mmCIF file of C-alpha atoms in Angstrom:
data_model
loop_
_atom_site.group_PDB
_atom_site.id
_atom_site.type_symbol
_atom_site.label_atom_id
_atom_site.label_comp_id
_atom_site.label_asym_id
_atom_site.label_seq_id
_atom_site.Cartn_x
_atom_site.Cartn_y
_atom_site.Cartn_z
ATOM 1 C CA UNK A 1 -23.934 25.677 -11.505
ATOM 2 C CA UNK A 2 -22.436 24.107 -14.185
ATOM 3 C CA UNK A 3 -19.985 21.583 -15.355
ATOM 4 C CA UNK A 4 -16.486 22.895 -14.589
ATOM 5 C CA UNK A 5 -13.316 21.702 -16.365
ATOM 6 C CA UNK A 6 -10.571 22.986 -14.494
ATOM 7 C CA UNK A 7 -7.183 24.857 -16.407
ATOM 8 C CA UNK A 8 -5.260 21.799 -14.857
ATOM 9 C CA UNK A 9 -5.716 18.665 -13.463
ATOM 10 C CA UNK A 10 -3.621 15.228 -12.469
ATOM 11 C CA UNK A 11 -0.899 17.197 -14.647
ATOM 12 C CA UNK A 12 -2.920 17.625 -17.262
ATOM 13 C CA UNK A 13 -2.720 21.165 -18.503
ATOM 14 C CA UNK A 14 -5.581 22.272 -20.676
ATOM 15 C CA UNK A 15 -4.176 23.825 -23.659
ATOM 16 C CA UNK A 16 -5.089 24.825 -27.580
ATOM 17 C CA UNK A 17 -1.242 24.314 -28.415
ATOM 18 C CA UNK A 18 -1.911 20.554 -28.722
ATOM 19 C CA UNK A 19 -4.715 17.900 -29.672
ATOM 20 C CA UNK A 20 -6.803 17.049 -27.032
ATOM 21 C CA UNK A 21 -6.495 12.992 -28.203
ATOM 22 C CA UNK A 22 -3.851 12.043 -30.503
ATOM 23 C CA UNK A 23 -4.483 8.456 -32.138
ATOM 24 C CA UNK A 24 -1.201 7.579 -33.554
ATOM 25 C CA UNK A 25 -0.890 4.026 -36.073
ATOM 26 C CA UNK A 26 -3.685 2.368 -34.127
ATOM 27 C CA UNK A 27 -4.244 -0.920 -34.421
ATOM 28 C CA UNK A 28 -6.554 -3.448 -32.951
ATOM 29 C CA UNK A 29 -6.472 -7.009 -33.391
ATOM 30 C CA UNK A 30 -9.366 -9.586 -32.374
ATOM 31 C CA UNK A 31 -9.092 -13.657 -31.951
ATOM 32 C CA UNK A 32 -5.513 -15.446 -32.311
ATOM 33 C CA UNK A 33 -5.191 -18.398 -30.535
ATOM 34 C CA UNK A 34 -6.895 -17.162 -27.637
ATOM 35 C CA UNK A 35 -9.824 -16.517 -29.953
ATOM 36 C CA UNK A 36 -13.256 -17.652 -27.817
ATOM 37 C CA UNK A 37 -16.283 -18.447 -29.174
ATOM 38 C CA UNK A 38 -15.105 -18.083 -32.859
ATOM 39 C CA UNK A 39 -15.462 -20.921 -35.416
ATOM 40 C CA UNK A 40 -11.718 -21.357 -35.521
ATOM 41 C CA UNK A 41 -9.407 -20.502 -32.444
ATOM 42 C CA UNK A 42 -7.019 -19.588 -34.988
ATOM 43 C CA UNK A 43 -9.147 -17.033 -36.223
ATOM 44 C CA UNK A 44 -8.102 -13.518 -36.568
ATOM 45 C CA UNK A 45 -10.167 -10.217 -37.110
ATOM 46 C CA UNK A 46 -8.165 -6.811 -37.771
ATOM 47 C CA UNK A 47 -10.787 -4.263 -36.624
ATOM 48 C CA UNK A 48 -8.487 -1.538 -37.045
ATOM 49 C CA UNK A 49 -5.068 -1.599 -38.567
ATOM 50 C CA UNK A 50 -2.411 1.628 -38.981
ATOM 51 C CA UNK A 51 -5.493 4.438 -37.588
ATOM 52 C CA UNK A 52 -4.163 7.821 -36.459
ATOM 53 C CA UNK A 53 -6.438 11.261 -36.170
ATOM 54 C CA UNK A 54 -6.150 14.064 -33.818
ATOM 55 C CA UNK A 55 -8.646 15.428 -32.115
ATOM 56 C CA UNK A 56 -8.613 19.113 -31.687
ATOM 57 C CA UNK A 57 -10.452 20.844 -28.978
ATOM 58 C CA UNK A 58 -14.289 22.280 -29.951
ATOM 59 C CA UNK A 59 -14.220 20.313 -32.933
ATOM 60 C CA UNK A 60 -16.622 17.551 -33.913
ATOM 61 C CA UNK A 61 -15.050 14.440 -35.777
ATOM 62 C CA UNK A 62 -17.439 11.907 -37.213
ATOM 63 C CA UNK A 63 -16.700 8.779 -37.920
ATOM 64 C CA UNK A 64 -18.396 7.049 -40.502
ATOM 65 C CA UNK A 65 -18.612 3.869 -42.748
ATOM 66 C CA UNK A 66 -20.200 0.562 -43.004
ATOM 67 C CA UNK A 67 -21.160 -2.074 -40.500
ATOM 68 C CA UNK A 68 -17.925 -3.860 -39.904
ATOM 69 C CA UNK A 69 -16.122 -0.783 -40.432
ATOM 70 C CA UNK A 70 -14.501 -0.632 -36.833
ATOM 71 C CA UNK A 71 -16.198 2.724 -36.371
ATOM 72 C CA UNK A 72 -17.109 2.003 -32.964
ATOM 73 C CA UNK A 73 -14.224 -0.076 -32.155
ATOM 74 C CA UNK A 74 -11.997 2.991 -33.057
ATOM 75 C CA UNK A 75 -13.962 5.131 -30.421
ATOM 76 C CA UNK A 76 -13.930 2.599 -27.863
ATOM 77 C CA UNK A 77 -10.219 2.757 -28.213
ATOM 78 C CA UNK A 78 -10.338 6.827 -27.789
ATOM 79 C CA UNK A 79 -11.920 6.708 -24.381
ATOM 80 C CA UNK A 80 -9.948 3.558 -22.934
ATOM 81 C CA UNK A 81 -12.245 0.566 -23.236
ATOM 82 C CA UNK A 82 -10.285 -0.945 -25.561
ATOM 83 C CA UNK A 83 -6.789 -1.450 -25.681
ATOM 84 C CA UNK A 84 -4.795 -1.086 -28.468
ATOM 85 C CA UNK A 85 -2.924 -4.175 -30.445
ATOM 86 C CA UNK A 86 0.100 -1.798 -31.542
ATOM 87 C CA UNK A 87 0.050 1.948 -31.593
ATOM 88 C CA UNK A 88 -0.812 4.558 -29.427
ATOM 89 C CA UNK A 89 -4.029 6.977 -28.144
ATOM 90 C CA UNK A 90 -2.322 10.265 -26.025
ATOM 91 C CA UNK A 91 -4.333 12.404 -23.897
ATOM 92 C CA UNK A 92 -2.855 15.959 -24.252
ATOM 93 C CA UNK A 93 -0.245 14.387 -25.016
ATOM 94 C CA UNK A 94 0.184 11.957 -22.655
ATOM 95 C CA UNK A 95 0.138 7.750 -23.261
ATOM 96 C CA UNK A 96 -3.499 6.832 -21.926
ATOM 97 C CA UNK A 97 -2.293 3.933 -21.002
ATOM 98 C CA UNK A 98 0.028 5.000 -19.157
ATOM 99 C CA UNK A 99 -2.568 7.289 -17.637
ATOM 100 C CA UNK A 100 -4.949 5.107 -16.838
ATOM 101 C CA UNK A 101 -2.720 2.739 -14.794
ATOM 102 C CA UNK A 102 -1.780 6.153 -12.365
ATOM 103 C CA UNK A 103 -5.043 7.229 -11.868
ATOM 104 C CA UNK A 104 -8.062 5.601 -13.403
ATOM 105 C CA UNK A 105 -10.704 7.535 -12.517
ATOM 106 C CA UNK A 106 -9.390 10.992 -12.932
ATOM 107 C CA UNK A 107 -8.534 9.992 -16.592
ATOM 108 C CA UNK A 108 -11.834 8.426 -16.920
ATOM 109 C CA UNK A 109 -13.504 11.396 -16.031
ATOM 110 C CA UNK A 110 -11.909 13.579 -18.916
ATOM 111 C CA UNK A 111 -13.450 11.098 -22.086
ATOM 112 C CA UNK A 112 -16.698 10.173 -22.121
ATOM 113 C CA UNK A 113 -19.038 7.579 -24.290
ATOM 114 C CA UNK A 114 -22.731 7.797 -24.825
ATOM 115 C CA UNK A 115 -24.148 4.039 -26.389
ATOM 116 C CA UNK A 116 -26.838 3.950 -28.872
ATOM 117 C CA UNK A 117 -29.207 2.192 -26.701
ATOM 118 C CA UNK A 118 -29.774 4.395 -23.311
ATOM 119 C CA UNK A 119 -32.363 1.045 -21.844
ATOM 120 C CA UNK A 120 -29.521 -0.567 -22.024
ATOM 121 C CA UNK A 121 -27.279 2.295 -20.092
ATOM 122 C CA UNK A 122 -29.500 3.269 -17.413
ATOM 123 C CA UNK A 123 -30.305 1.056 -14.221
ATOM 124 C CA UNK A 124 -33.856 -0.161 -14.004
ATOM 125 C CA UNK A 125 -34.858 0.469 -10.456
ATOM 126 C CA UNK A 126 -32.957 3.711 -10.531
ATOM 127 C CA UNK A 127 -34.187 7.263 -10.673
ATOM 128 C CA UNK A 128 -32.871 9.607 -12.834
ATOM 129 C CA UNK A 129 -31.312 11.712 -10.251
ATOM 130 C CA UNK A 130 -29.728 8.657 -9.257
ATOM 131 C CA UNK A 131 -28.208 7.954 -12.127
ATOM 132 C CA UNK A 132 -26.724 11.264 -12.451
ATOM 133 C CA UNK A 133 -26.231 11.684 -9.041
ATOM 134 C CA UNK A 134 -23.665 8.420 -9.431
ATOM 135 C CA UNK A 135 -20.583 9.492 -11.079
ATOM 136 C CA UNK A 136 -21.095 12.759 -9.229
ATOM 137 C CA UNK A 137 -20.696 10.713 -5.907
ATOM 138 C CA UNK A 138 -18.219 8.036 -7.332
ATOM 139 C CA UNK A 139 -15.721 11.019 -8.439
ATOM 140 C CA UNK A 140 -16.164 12.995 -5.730
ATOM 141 C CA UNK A 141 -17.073 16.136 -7.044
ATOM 142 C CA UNK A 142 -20.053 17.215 -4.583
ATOM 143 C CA UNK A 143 -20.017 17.837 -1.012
ATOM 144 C CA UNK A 144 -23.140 15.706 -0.191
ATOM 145 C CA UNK A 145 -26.622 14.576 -1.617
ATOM 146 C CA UNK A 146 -27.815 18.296 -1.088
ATOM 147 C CA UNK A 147 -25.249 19.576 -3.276
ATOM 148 C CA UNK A 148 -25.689 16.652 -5.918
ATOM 149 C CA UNK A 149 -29.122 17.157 -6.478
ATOM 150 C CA UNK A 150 -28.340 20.685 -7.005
ATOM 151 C CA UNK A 151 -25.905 19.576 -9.719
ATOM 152 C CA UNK A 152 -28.512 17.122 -11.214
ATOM 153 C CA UNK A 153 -31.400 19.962 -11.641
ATOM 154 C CA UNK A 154 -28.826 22.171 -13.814
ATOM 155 C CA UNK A 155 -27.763 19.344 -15.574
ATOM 156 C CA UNK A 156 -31.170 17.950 -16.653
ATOM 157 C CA UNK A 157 -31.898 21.743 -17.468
ATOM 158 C CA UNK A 158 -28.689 21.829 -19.323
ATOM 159 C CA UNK A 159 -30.020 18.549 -21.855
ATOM 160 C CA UNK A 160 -33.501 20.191 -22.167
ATOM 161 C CA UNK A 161 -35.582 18.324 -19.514
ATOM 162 C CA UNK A 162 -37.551 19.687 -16.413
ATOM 163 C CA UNK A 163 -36.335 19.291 -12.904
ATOM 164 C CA UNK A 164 -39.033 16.823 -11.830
ATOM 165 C CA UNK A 165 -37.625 14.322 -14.459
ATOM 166 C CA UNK A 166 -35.245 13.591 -11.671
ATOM 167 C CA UNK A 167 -38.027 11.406 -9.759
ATOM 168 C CA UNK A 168 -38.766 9.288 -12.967
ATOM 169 C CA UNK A 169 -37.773 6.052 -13.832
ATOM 170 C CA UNK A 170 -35.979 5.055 -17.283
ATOM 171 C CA UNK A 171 -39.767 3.265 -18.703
ATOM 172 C CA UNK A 172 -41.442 6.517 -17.747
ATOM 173 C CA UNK A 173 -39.569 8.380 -20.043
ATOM 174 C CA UNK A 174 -39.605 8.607 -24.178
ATOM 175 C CA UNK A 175 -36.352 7.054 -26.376
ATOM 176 C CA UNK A 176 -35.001 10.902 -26.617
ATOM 177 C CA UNK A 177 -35.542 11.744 -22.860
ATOM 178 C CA UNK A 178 -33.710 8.436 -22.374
ATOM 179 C CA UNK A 179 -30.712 9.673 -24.334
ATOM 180 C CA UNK A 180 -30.886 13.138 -22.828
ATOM 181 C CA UNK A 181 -30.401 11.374 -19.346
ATOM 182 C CA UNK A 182 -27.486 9.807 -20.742
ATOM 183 C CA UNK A 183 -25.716 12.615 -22.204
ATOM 184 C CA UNK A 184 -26.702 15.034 -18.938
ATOM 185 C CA UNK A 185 -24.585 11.600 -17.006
ATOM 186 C CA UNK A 186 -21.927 11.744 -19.442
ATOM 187 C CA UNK A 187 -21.540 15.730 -18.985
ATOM 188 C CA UNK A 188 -21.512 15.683 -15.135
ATOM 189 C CA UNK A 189 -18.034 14.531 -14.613
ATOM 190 C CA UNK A 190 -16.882 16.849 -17.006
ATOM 191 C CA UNK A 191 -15.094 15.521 -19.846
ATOM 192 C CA UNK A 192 -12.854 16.906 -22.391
ATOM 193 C CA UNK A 193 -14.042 14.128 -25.273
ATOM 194 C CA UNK A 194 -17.628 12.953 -25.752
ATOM 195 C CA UNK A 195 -18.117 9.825 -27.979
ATOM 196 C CA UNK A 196 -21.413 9.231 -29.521
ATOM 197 C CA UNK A 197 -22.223 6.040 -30.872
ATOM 198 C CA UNK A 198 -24.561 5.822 -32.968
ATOM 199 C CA UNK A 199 -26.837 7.770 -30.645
ATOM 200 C CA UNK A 200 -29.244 9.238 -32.645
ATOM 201 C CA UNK A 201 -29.895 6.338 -35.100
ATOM 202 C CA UNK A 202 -32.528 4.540 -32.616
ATOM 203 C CA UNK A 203 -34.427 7.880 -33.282
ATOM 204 C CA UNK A 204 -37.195 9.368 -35.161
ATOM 205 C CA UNK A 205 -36.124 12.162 -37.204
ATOM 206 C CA UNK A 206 -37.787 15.171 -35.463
ATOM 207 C CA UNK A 207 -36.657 13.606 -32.288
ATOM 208 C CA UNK A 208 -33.337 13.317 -33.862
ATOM 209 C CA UNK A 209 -33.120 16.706 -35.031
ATOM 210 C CA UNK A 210 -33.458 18.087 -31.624
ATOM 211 C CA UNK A 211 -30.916 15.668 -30.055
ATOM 212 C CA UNK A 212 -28.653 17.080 -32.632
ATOM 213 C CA UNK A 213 -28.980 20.773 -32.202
ATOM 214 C CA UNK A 214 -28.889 20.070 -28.402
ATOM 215 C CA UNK A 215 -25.559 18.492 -28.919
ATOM 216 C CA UNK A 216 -24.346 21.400 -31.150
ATOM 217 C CA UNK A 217 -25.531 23.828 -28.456
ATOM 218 C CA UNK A 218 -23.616 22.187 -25.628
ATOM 219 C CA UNK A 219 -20.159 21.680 -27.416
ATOM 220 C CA UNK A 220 -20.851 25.726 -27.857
ATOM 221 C CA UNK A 221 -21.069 26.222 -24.461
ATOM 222 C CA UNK A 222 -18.941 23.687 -22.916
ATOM 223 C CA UNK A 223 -16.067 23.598 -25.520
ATOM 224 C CA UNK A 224 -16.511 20.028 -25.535
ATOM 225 C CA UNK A 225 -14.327 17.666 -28.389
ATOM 226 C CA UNK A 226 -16.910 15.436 -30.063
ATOM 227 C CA UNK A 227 -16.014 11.598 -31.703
ATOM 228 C CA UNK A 228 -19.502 10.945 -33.299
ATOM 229 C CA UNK A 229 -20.173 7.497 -34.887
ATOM 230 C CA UNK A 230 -22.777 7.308 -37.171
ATOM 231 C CA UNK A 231 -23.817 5.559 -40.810
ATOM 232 C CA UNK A 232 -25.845 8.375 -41.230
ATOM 233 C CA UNK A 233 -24.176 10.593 -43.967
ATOM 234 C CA UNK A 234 -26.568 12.930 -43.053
ATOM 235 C CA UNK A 235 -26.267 13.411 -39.925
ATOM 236 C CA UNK A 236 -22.295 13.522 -40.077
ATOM 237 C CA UNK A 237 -22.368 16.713 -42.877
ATOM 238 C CA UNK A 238 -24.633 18.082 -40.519
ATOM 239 C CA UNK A 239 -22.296 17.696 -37.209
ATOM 240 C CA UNK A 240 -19.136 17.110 -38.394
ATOM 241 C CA UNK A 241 -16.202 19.540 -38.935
ATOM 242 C CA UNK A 242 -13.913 16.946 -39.782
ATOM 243 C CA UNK A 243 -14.874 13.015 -41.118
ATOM 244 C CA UNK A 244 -12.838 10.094 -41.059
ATOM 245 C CA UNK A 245 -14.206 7.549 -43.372
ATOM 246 C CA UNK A 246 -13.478 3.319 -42.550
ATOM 247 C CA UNK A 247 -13.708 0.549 -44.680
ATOM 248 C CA UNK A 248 -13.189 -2.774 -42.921
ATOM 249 C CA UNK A 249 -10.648 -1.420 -40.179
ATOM 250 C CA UNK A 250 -8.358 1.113 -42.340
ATOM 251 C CA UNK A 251 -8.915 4.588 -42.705
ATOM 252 C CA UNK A 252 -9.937 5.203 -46.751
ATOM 253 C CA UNK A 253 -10.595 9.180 -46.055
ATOM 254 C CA UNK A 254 -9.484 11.993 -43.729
ATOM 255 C CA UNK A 255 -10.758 15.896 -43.950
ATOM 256 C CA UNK A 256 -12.730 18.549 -43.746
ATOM 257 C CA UNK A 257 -16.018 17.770 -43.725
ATOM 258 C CA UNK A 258 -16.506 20.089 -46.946
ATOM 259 C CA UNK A 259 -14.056 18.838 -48.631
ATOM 260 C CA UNK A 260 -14.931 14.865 -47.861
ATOM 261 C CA UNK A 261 -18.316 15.775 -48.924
ATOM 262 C CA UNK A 262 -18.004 17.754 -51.936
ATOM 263 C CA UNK A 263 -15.099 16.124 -53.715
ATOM 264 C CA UNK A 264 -14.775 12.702 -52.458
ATOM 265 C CA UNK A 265 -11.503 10.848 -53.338
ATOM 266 C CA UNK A 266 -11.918 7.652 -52.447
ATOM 267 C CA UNK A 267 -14.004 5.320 -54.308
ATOM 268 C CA UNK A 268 -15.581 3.365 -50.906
ATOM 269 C CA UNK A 269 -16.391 7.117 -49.665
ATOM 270 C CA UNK A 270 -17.941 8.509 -53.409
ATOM 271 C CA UNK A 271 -20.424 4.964 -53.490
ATOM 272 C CA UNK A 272 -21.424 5.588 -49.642
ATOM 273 C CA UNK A 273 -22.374 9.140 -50.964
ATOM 274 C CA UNK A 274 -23.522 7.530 -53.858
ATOM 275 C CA UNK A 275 -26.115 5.547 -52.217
ATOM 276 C CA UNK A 276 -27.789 8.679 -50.790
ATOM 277 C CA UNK A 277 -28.587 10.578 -53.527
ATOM 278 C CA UNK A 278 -30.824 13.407 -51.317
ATOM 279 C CA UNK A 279 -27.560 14.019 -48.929
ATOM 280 C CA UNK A 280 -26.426 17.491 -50.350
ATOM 281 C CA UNK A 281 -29.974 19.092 -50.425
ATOM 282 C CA UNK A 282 -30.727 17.163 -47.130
ATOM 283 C CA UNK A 283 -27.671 19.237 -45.111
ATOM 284 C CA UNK A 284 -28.227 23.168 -46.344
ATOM 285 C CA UNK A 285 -28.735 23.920 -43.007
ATOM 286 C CA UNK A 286 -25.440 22.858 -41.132
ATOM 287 C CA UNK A 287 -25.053 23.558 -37.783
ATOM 288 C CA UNK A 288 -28.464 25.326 -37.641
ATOM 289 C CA UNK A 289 -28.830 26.806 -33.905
ATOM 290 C CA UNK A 290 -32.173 26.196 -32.488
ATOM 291 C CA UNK A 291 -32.381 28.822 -29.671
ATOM 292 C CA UNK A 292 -31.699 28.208 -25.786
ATOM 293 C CA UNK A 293 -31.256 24.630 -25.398
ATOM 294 C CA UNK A 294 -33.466 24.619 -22.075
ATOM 295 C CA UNK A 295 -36.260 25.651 -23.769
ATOM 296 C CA UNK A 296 -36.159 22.553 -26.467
ATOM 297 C CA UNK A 297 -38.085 19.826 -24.079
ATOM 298 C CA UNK A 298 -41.455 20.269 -23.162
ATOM 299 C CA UNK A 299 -41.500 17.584 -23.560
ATOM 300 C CA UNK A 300 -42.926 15.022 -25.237
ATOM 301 C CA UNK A 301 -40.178 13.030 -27.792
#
C-alpha cells in the first residue's frame, strides 16, 4: 500500500501539459495601517513584490537567499497559508483561491509543507501512528483504524523507519526520525507539491545527507513536485533542478540549476556563491542515489 494520487480529482485533471503551480506577479504585503505589534502602525514590509515561477511536475525548485529574503514567505504562499497582496498562485491551472473557498480540504490535500522544526510540528502526548494516522482520518481516506494503521506501517517504511516507531513518542525519537515522521505525515494525504522549509538545516550533516537522498528517492517514486527552502547553497546544487534566487522580496535569479550555479548573473547571487568558496567541489555528486530507501534507518540519527 502506498500513497495513491488519483488521474483526477475535485476537477482536477492530472496532466504534464501544464505546471502543476503557476505563481504569476506575486506579491505580498505586511503592516499598513492595520500593522500590529510593529513600531509604527504605518509601517509597511514588502515580503514579496512582482514573484512568478512555475512549478513543473517531478521537478525540484529551491529557493534560496538570505534571511529576510521572503523565501519562506513565497512557499507559504504556494501551499495556501498565505494569501497573496496582488497576483495570483494556480493549481493546474486553477485560482487557489478560488479553490480553496469550494473545497478546502481536498485542495489542501494536494500541497503539502514540512517546517524546519518537527518538536514544534508533532503533538506531545501523541504517538507517531497517531500523528499519521490524523490526516488519514481527517480526509477520509481509510476505512477504519485497522486500515490506517496499515497505511501508517508502509508509510513509516516508506521514510526509512521500522514499524514499531509507530508506538513512540516525538522525545523518544532523534532530530532526523523527527523529520522523517513529518515528511511520512506530509506524504499520507498524497500531495502533488511538497514544501520544505528549511528542513534539513536543524541537522547534522550525515544526518542531513540521508534526509536528502531519502527525499530524492521518494520524488522518484512518487513523482512528487518539490519547493525546497534552504540558505544552504549546498544543499540546493545538490537537490535542485531549477533555483530561484531572492533578495529582500524580488526575484534577482531564475534557472537551471547548472546554469545559476556555474555562470551566475546577478551580482546578489555571484557574492552568495562567493561566500562559499568549497560549493562546486562540495556538490560532484548530485543527486547521488543511496539504494532502497527502507533500508536507510536502522536507526540511530
Amino acid at each position: 500500500m502506498r500513497p495513491h494520487r488519483p488521474d483526477q480529482e475535485g476537477g482536477l485533471v492530472t496532466t504534464t501539459s501544464q505546471p502543476v503551480v503557476s505563481v504569476e506577479d506575486l506579491t505580498v504585503v505586511f503592516g499598513g495601517s492595520r500593522a500590529i505589534g510593529s513600531a509604527s502602525r504605518g509601517t509597511v514590509v514588502r515580503a514579496l513584490e512582482d514573484i512568478s515561477i512555475d512549478l513543473r511536475e517531478d521537478e525540484t525548485l529551491a529557493l534560496v537567499g538570505e534571511s529576510g529574503s521572503g523565501k519562506t514567505t513565497l512557499g507559504r504562499a504556494v501551499v495556501g497559508l498565505q494569501p497573496p497582496t496582488r497576483g495570483s498562485v494556480r493549481l493546474r491551472g486553477q485560482p487557489l483561491a478560488g479553490l480553496l473557498r469550494r473545497d478546502f480540504a481536498r485542495t489542501r490535500r494536494r500541497l503539502q509543507i514540512v517546517f524546519q522544526d518537527p518538536t514544534g510540528s508533532l503533538t506531545p502526548w501523541l504517538t507517531v501512528g497517531d500523528a499519521i494516522c490524523e490526516p488519514l482520518l481527517v480526509h477520509r481516506l481509510v476505512d477504519d483504524r485497522a486500515d490506517a494503521r496499515r497505511w501508517v506501517v508502509e508509510l513509516l517504511e516508506l521514510v526509512g523507519l521500522r514499524p514499531e516507531h509507530a508506538d513512540r513518542r516525538p522525545r523518544e525519537l532523534s532530530g532526523g526520525q523527527r523529520q522523517r515522521v513529518t515528511i511520512a505525515r506530509a506524504l499520507a494525504v498524497a500531495p502533488d507539491v511538497l514544501v520544505c522549509d528549511e528542513i534539513t538545516s536543524g541537522l547534522d550533516a550525515s544526518i542531513r545527507a540521508r534526509v536528502i537522498n531519502l527525499l530524492t528517492d521518494l520524488r522518484r517514486q512518487l513523482h512528487l513536485t518539490y519547493v525546497f527552502i534552504t540558505h544552504d547553497l549546498h544543499v540546493a546544487r545538490v537537490v535542485a533542478d531549477r533555483i530561484a534566487v531572492l533578495q529582500e522580496g524580488r526575484m534577482v535569479e531564475y534557472g537551471p540549476a547548472a546554469q545559476v550555479f556555474d555562470q551566475p548573473q546577478h551580482p546578489y547571487t555571484q557574492s552568495l556563491l562567493a561566500a562559499q568558496p568549497t560549493l562546486a567541489g562540495a556538490c560532484t555528486q548530485r543527486h547521488r542515489p543511496v539504494g532502497d530507501i527502507r533500508s536507510t534507518e536502522g536507526v540511530r540519527e
